[in-house]
Tab-separated table of C-alpha atoms in Angstrom:
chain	number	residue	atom	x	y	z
A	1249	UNK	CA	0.000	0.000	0.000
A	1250	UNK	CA	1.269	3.634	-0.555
A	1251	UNK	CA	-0.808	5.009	2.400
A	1252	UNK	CA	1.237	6.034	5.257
A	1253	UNK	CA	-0.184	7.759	8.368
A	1254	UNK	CA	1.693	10.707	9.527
A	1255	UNK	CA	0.414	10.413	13.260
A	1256	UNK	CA	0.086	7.220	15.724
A	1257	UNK	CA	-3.507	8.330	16.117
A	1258	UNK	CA	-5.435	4.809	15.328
A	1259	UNK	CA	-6.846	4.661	12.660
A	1260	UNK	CA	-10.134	3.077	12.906
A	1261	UNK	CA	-13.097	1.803	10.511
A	1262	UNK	CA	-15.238	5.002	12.042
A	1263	UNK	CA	-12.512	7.090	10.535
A	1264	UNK	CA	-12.200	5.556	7.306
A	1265	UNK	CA	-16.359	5.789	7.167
A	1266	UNK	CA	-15.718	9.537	7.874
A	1267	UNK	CA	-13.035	10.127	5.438
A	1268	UNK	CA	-15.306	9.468	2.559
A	1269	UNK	CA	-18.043	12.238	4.586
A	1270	UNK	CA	-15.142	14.530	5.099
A	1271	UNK	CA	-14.071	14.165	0.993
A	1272	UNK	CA	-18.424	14.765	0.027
A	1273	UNK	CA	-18.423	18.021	2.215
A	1274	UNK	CA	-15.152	19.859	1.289
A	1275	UNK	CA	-15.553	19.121	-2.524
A	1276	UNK	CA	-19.173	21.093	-2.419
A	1277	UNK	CA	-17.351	23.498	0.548
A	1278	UNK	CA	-17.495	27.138	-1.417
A	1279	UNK	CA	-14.669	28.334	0.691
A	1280	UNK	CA	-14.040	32.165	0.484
A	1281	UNK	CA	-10.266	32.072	1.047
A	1282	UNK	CA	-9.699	28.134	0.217
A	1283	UNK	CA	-9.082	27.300	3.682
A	1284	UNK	CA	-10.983	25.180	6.087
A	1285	UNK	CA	-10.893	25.018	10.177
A	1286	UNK	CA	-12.014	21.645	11.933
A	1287	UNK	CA	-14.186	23.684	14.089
A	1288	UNK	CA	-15.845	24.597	10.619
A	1289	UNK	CA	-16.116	21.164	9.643
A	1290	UNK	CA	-17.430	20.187	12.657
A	1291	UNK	CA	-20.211	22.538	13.284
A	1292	UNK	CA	-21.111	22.264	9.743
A	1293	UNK	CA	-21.417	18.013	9.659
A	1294	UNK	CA	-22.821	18.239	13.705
A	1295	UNK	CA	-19.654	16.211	14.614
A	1296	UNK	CA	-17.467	16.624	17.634
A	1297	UNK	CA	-14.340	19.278	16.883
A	1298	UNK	CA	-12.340	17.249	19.157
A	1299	UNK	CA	-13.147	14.271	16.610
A	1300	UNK	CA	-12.443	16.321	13.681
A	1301	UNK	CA	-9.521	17.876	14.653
A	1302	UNK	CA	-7.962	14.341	15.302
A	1303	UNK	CA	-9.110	13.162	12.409
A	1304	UNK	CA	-7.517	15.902	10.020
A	1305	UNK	CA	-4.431	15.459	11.878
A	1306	UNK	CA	-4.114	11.914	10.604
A	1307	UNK	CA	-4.310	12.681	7.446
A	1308	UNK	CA	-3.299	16.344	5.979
A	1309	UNK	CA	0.029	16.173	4.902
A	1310	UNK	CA	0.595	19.837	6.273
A	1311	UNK	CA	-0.884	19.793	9.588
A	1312	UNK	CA	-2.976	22.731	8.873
A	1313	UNK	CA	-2.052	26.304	10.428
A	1314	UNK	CA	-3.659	27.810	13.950
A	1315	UNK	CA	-6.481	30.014	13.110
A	1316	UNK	CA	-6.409	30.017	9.141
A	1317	UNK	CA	-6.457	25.991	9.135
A	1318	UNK	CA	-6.299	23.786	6.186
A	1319	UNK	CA	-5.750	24.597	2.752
A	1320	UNK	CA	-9.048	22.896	1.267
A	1321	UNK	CA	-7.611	21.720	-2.098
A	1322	UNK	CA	-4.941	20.092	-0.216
A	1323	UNK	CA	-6.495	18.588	2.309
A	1324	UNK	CA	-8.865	17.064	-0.431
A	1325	UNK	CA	-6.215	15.562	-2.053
A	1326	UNK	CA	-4.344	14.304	1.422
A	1327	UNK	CA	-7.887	12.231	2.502
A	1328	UNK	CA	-8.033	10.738	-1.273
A	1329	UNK	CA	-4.456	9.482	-0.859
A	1330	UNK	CA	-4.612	8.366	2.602
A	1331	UNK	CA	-7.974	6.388	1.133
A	1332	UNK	CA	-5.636	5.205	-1.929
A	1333	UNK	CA	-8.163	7.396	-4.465
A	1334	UNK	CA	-5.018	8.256	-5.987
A	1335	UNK	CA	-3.025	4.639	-6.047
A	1336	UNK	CA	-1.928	3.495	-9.441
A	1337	UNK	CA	1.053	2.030	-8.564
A	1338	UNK	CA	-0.632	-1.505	-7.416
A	1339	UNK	CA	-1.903	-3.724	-9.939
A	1340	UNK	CA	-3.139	-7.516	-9.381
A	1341	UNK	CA	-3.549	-10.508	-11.908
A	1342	UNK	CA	-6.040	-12.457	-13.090
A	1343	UNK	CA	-4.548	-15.785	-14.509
A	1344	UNK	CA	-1.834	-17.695	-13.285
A	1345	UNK	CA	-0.273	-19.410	-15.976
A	1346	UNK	CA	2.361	-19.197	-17.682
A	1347	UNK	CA	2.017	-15.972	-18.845
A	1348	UNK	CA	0.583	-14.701	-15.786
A	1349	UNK	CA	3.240	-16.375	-14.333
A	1350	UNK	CA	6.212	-14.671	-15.928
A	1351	UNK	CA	4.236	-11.102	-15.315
A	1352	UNK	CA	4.435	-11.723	-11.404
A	1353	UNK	CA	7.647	-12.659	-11.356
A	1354	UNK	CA	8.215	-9.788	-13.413
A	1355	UNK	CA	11.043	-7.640	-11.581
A	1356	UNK	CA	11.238	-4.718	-13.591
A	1357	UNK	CA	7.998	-3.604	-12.596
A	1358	UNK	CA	9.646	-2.175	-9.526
A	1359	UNK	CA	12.060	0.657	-11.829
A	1360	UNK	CA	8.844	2.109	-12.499
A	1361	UNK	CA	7.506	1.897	-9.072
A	1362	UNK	CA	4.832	-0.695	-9.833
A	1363	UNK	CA	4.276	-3.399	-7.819
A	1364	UNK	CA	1.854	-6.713	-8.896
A	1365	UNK	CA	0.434	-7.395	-5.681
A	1366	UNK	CA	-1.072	-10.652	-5.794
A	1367	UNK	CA	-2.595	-12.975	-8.948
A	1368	UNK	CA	-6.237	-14.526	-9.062
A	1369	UNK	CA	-6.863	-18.107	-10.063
A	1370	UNK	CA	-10.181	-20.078	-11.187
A	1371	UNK	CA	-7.642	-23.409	-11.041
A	1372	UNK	CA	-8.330	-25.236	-7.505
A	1373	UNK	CA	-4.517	-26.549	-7.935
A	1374	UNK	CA	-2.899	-22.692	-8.037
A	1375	UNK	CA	-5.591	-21.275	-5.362
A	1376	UNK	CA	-3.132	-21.142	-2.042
A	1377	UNK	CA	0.089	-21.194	-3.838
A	1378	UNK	CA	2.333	-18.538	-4.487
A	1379	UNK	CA	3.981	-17.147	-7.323
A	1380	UNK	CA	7.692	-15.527	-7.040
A	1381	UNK	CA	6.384	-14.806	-3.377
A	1382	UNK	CA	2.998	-13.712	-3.792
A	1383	UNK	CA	-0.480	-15.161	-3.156
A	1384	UNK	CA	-2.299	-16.834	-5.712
A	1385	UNK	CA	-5.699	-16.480	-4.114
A	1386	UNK	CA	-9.373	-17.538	-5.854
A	1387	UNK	CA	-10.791	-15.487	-8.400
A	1388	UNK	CA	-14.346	-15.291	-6.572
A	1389	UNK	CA	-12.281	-12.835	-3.655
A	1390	UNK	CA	-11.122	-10.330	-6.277
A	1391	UNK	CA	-14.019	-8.056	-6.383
A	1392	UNK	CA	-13.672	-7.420	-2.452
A	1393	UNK	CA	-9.315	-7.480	-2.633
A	1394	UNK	CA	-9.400	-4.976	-4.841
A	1395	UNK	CA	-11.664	-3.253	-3.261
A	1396	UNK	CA	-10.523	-3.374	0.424
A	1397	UNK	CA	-6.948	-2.693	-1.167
A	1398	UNK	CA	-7.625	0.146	-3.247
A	1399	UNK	CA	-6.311	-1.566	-6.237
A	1400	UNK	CA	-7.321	0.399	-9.723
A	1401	UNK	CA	-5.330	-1.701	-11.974
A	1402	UNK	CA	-5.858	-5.000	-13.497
A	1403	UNK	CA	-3.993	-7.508	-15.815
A	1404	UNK	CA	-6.019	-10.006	-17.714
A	1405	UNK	CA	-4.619	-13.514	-18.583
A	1406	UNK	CA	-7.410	-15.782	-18.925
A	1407	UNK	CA	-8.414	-17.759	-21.957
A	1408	UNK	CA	-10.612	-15.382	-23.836
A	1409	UNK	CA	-13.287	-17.444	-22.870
A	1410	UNK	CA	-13.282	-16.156	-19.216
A	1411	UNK	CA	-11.603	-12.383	-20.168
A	1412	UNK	CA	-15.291	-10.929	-19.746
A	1413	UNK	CA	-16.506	-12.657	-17.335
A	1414	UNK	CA	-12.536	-12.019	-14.691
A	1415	UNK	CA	-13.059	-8.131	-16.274
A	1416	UNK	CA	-16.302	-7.687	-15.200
A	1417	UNK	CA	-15.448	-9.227	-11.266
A	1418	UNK	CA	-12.254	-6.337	-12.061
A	1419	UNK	CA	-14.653	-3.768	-12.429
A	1420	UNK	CA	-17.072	-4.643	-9.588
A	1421	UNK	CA	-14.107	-4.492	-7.393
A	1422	UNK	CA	-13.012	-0.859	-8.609
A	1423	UNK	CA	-10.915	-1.612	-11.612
A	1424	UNK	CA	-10.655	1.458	-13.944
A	1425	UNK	CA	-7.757	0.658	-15.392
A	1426	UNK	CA	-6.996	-2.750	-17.335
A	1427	UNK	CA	-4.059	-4.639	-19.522
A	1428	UNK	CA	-5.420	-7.046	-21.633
A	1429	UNK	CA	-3.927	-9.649	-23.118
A	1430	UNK	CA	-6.504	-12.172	-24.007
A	1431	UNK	CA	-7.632	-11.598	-27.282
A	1432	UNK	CA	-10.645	-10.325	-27.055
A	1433	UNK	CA	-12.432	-7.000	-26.848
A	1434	UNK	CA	-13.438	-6.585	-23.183
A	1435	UNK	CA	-16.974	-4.141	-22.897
A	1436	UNK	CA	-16.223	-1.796	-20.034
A	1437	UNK	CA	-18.312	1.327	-18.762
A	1438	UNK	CA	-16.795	4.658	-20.126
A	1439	UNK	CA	-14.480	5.604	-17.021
A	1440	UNK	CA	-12.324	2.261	-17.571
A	1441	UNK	CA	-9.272	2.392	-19.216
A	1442	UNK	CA	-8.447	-0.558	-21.273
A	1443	UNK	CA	-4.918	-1.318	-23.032
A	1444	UNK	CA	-4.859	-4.351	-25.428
A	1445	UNK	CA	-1.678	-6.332	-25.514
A	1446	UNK	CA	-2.043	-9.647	-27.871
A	1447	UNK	CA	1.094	-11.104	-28.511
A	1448	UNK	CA	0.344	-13.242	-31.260
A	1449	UNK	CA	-0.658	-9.896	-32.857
A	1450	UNK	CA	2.568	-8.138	-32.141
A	1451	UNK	CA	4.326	-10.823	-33.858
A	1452	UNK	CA	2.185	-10.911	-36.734
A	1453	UNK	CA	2.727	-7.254	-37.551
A	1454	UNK	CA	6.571	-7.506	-37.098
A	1455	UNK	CA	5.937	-10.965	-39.413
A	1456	UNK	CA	3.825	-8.459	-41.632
A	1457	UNK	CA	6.302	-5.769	-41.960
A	1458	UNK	CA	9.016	-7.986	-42.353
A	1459	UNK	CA	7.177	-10.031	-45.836
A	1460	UNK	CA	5.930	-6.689	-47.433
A	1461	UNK	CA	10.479	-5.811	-46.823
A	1462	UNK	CA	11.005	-8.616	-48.827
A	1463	UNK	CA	8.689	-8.198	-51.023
A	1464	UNK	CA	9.865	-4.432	-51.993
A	1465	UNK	CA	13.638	-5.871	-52.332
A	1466	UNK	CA	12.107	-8.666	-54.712
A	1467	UNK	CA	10.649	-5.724	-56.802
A	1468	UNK	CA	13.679	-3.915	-56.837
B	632	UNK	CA	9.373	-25.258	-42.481
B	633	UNK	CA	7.105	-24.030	-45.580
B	634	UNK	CA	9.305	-25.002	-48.224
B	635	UNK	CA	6.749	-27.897	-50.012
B	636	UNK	CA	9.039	-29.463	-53.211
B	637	UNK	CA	6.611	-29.911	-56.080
B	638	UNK	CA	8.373	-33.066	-57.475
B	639	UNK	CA	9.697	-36.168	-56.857
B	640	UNK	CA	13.259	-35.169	-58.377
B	641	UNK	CA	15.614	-35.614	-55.417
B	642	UNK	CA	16.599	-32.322	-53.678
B	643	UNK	CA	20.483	-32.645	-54.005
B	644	UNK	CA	22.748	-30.936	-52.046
B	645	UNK	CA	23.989	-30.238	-55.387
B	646	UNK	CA	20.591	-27.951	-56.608
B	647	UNK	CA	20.287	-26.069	-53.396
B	648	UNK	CA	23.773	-25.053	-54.219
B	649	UNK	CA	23.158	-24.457	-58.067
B	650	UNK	CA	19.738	-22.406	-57.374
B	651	UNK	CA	21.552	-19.182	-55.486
B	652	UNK	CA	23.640	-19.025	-58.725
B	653	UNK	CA	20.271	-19.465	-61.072
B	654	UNK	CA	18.729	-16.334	-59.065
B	655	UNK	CA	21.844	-14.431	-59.367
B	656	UNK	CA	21.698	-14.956	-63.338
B	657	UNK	CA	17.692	-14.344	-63.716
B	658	UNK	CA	18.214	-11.187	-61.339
B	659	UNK	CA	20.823	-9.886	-63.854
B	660	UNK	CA	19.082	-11.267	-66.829
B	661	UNK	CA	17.637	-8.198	-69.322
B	662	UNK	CA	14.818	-10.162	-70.496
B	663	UNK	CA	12.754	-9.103	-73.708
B	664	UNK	CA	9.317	-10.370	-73.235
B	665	UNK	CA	9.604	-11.449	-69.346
B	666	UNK	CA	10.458	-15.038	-69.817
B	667	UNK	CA	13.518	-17.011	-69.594
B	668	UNK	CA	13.958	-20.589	-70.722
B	669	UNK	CA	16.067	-23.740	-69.381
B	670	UNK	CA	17.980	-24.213	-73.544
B	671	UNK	CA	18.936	-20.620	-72.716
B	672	UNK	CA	19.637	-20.456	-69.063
B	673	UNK	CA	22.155	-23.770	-69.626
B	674	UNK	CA	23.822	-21.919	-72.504
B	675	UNK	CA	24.518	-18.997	-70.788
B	676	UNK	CA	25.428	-20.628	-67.371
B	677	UNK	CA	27.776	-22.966	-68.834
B	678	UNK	CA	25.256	-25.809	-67.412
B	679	UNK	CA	23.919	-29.192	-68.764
B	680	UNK	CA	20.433	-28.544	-70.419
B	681	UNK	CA	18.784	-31.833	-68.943
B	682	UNK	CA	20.108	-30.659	-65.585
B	683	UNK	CA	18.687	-26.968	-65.493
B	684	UNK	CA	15.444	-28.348	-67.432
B	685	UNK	CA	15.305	-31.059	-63.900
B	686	UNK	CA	16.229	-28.109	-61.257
B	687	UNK	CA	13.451	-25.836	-63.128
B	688	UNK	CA	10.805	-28.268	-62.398
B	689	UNK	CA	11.591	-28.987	-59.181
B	690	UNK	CA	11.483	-25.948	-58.259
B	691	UNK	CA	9.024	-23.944	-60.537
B	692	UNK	CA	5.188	-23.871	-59.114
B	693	UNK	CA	4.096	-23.118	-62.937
B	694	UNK	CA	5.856	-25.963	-64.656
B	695	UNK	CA	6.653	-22.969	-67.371
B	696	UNK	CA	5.557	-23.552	-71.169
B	697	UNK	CA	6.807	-25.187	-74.068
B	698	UNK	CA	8.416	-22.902	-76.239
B	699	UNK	CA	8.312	-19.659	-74.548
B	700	UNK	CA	9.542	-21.285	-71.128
B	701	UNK	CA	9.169	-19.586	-67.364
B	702	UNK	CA	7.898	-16.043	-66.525
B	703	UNK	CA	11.218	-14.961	-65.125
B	704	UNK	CA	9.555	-12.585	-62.131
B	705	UNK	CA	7.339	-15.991	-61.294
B	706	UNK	CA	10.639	-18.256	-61.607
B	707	UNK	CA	12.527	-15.649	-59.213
B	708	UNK	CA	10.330	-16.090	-56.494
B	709	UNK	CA	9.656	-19.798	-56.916
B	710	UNK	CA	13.385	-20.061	-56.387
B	711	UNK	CA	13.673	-17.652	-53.417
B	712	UNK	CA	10.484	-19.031	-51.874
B	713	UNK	CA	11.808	-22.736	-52.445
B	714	UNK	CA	15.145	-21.804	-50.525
B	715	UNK	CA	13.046	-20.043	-47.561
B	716	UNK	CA	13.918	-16.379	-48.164
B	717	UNK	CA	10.446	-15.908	-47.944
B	718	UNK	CA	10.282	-17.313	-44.607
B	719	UNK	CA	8.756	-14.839	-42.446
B	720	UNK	CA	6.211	-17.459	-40.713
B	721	UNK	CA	9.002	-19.223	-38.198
B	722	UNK	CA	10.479	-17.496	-35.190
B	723	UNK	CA	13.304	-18.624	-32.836
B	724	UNK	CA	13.935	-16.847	-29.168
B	725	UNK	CA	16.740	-16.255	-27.573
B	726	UNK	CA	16.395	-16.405	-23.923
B	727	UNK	CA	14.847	-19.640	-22.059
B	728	UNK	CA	13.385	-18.126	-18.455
B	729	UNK	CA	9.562	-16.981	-17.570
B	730	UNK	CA	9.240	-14.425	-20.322
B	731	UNK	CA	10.405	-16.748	-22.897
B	732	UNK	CA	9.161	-20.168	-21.969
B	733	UNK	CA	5.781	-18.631	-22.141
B	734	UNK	CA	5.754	-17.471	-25.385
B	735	UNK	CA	7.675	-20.709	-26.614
B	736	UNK	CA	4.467	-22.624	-24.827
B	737	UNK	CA	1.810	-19.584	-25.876
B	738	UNK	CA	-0.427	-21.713	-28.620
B	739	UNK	CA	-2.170	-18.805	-30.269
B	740	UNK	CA	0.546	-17.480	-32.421
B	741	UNK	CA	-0.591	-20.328	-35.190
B	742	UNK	CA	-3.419	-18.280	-35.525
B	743	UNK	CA	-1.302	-16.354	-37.594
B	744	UNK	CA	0.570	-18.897	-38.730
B	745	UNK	CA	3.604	-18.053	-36.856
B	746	UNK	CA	5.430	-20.654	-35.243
B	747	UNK	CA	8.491	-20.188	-32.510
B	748	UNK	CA	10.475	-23.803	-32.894
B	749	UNK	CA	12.991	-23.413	-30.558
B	750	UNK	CA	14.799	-21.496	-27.669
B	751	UNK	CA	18.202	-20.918	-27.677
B	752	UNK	CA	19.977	-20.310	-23.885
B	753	UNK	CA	23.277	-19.575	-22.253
B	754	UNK	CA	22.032	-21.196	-19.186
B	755	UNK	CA	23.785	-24.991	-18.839
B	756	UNK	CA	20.830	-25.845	-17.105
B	757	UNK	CA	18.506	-25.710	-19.596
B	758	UNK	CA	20.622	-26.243	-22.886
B	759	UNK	CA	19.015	-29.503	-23.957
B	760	UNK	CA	15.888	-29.371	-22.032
B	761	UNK	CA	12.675	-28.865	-24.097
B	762	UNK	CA	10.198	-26.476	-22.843
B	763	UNK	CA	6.591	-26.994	-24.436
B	764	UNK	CA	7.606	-29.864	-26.808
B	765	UNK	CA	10.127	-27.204	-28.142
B	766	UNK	CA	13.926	-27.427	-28.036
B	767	UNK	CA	16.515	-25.665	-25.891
B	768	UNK	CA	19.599	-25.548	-27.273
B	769	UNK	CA	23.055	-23.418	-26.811
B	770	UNK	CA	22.619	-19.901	-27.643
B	771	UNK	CA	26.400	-20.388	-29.780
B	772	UNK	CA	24.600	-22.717	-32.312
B	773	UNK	CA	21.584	-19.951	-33.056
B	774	UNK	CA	23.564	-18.385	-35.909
B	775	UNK	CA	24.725	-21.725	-37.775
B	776	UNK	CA	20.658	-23.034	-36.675
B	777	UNK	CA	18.781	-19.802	-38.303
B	778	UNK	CA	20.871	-19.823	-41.009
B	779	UNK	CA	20.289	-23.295	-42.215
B	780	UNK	CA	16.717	-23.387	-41.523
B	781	UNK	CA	16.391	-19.825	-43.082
B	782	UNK	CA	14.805	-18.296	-39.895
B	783	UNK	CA	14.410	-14.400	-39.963
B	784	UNK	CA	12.382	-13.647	-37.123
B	785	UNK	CA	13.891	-13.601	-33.928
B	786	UNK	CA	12.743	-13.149	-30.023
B	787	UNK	CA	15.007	-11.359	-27.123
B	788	UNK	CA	14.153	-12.081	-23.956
B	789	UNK	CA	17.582	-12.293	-22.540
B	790	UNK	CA	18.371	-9.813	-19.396
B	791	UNK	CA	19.248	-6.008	-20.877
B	792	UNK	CA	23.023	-6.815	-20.195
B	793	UNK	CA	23.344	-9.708	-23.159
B	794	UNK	CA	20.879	-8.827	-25.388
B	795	UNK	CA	23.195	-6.735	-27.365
B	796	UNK	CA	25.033	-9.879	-27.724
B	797	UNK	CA	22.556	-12.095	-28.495
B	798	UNK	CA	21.196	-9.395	-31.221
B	799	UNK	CA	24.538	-9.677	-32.854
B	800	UNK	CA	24.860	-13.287	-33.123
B	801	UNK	CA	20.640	-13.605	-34.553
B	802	UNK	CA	21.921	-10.869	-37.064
B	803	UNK	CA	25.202	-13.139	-37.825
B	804	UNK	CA	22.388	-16.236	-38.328
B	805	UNK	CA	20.627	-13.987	-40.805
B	806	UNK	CA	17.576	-12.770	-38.728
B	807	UNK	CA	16.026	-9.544	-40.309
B	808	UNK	CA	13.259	-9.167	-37.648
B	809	UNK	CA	13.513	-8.916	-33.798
B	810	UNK	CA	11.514	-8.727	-31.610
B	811	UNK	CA	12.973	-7.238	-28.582
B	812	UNK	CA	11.791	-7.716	-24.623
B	813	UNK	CA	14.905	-6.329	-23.023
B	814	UNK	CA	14.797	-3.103	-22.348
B	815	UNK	CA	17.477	-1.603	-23.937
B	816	UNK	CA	18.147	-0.139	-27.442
B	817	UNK	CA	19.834	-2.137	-29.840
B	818	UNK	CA	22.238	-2.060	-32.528
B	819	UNK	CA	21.469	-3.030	-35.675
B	820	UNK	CA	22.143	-3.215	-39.324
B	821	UNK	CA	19.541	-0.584	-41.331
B	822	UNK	CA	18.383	-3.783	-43.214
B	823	UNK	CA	17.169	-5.493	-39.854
B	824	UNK	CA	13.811	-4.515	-38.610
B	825	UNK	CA	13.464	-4.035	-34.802
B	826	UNK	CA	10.185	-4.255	-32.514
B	827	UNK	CA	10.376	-3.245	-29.210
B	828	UNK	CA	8.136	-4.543	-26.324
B	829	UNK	CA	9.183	-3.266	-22.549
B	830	UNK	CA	6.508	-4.666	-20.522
B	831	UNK	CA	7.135	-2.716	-17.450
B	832	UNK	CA	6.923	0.345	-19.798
B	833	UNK	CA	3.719	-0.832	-21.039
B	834	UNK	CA	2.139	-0.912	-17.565
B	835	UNK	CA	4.113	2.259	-16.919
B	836	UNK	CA	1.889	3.898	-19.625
B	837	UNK	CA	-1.329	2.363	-18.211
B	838	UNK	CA	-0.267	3.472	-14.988
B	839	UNK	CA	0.131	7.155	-16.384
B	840	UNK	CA	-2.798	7.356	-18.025
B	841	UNK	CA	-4.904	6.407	-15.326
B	842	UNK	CA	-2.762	8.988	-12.778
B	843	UNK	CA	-3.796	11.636	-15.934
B	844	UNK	CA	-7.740	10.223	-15.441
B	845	UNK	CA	-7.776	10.688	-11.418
B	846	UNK	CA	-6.126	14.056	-11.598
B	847	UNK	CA	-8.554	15.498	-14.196
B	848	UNK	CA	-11.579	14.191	-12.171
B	849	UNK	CA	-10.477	15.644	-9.276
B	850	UNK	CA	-9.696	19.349	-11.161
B	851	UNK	CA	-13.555	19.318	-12.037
């Protein structure tokens, strides 16, 4: 995860259900000056200031100042990161063959600071094993993973068969962004991103550009 | 390999040795009326007439006429096509681990009609192995092997620090294509077309694009 708390205040379910409050009320907030005081907050959502005040503190990245408090637009985007809004460095797998396989034990991920968290399996004989060090769990669980996680991007490499069925469990589970490689086209609502990669395609256009090559060194 | 022989006449080490020489003299040959015949092509290669009349035949997918003979452009690329210059439908990779053992095992490529038929590895270990019904052998023997099977399409997924290397030795073996998984830029000949594929790039990319999505939804 790329959430880290700046305070040892716990950080409990009740805040992460307020977070998401917090995040509804300062995106409508017409502040004057773009800044925004707890006590604000707190009289304006009938919540304790005490409560408030603690909970900002976990998560602005500033701290906020005494009397002017926090800059809004900042402390919008602090509560979306410490919810992982803004993670799209965490991606997860669906198939765990070969291919799959070779993608999770992928290391060069990590130059890019990208990390392939875990891979998702409809094969009872890969469910509970692990992969270059990382959990090959059942496909039926990705929905809430990705979810819980905050995971936005997805890998497809099921049989085209299953690619619509795995992308539509991706998308129920927060997906927006997915890299396809099953050869298929995947339907996805407008605000998900989808990058094809078929293989046997790339090779066939290098195949392709290669013949019509030879071809114009016949004719010449 | 897609070389089919259209006769019975015995290929001879002896014709696949005489047939670069015939396409050297048709290439050069300042035809009239666009064909060439085997009387003609004996007398001015020094060659018995039975003997050119034989190779013709075995290697023409016409049969050319009586009289006026072969359609020179048709006999050129009967010839080249017979000795696999037009081979742009076989594949070989260099590089045995994740990346490449899944695309020597990944079946959909004859969908195109592409075929990889073997790996080629520095790796003791797996020299000799087979890895999907498919052949590992020494990466020293992949020029003398592409050359005599007149493969031109070939695979990198060696680590960044030998695929120069390896590059040099598929161009030494007469590959014009590559297709190139390590990410670094290589070297080539103008003549040799190069593909590149960095998969952590390609995620890198998805990963941007949906950093560029979250950013613009939370401007508005």
């Amino acid at each position: 995860m790329t959430n880290k708390h700046k305070s040892s205040y716990a950080i409990s379910k009740q805040l992460l259900q307020r977070l998401p409050l917090y995040l509804n009320f300062l995106k409508n907030y017409a502040d004057k000056d773009g800044y925004v005081s707890a006590p604000m907050i707190a009289s304006a959502m009938r919540l304790n200031e005490v409560q408030v005040r603690k909970d900002l503190a976990a998560v602005s990245s500033t701290g906020g100042k005494p009397k002017t408090g926090f800059a809004t637009e900042q402390l919008i985007r602090d509560i979306e990161k410490f919810l992982g809004y803004d993670n799209v460095d965490e991606a997860v797998i669906a198939g765990a063959g070969r291919l799959g396989s070779a993608l999770l034990a992928y290391s060069r991920f990590s130059e890019y600071g990208l990390k392939i968290l875990m891979g998702f399996e409809s094969d009872e004989k890969l469910i509970g094993t692990e992969i270059a060090g990382k959990q090959i769990l059942s496909i039926d669980k990705l929905p809430d993973v990705c979810k819980r996680l905050n995971i936005h991007i997805g890998i497809i490499t099921v049989p085209a068969e299953s690619a619509q069925e795995v992308c539509d469990k991706m998308i129920a589970g927060g997906i927006q962004a997915i890299w396809n490689f099953a050869p298929i086209h995947l339907n996805v609502p407008d605000h998900v991103l989808v990058q094809n990669q078929d293989m046997a395609a790339s090779l066939a256009i290098l195949s392709k550009h290669l013949r019509e090559k030879l071809e114009k060194k016949e004719e010449v």
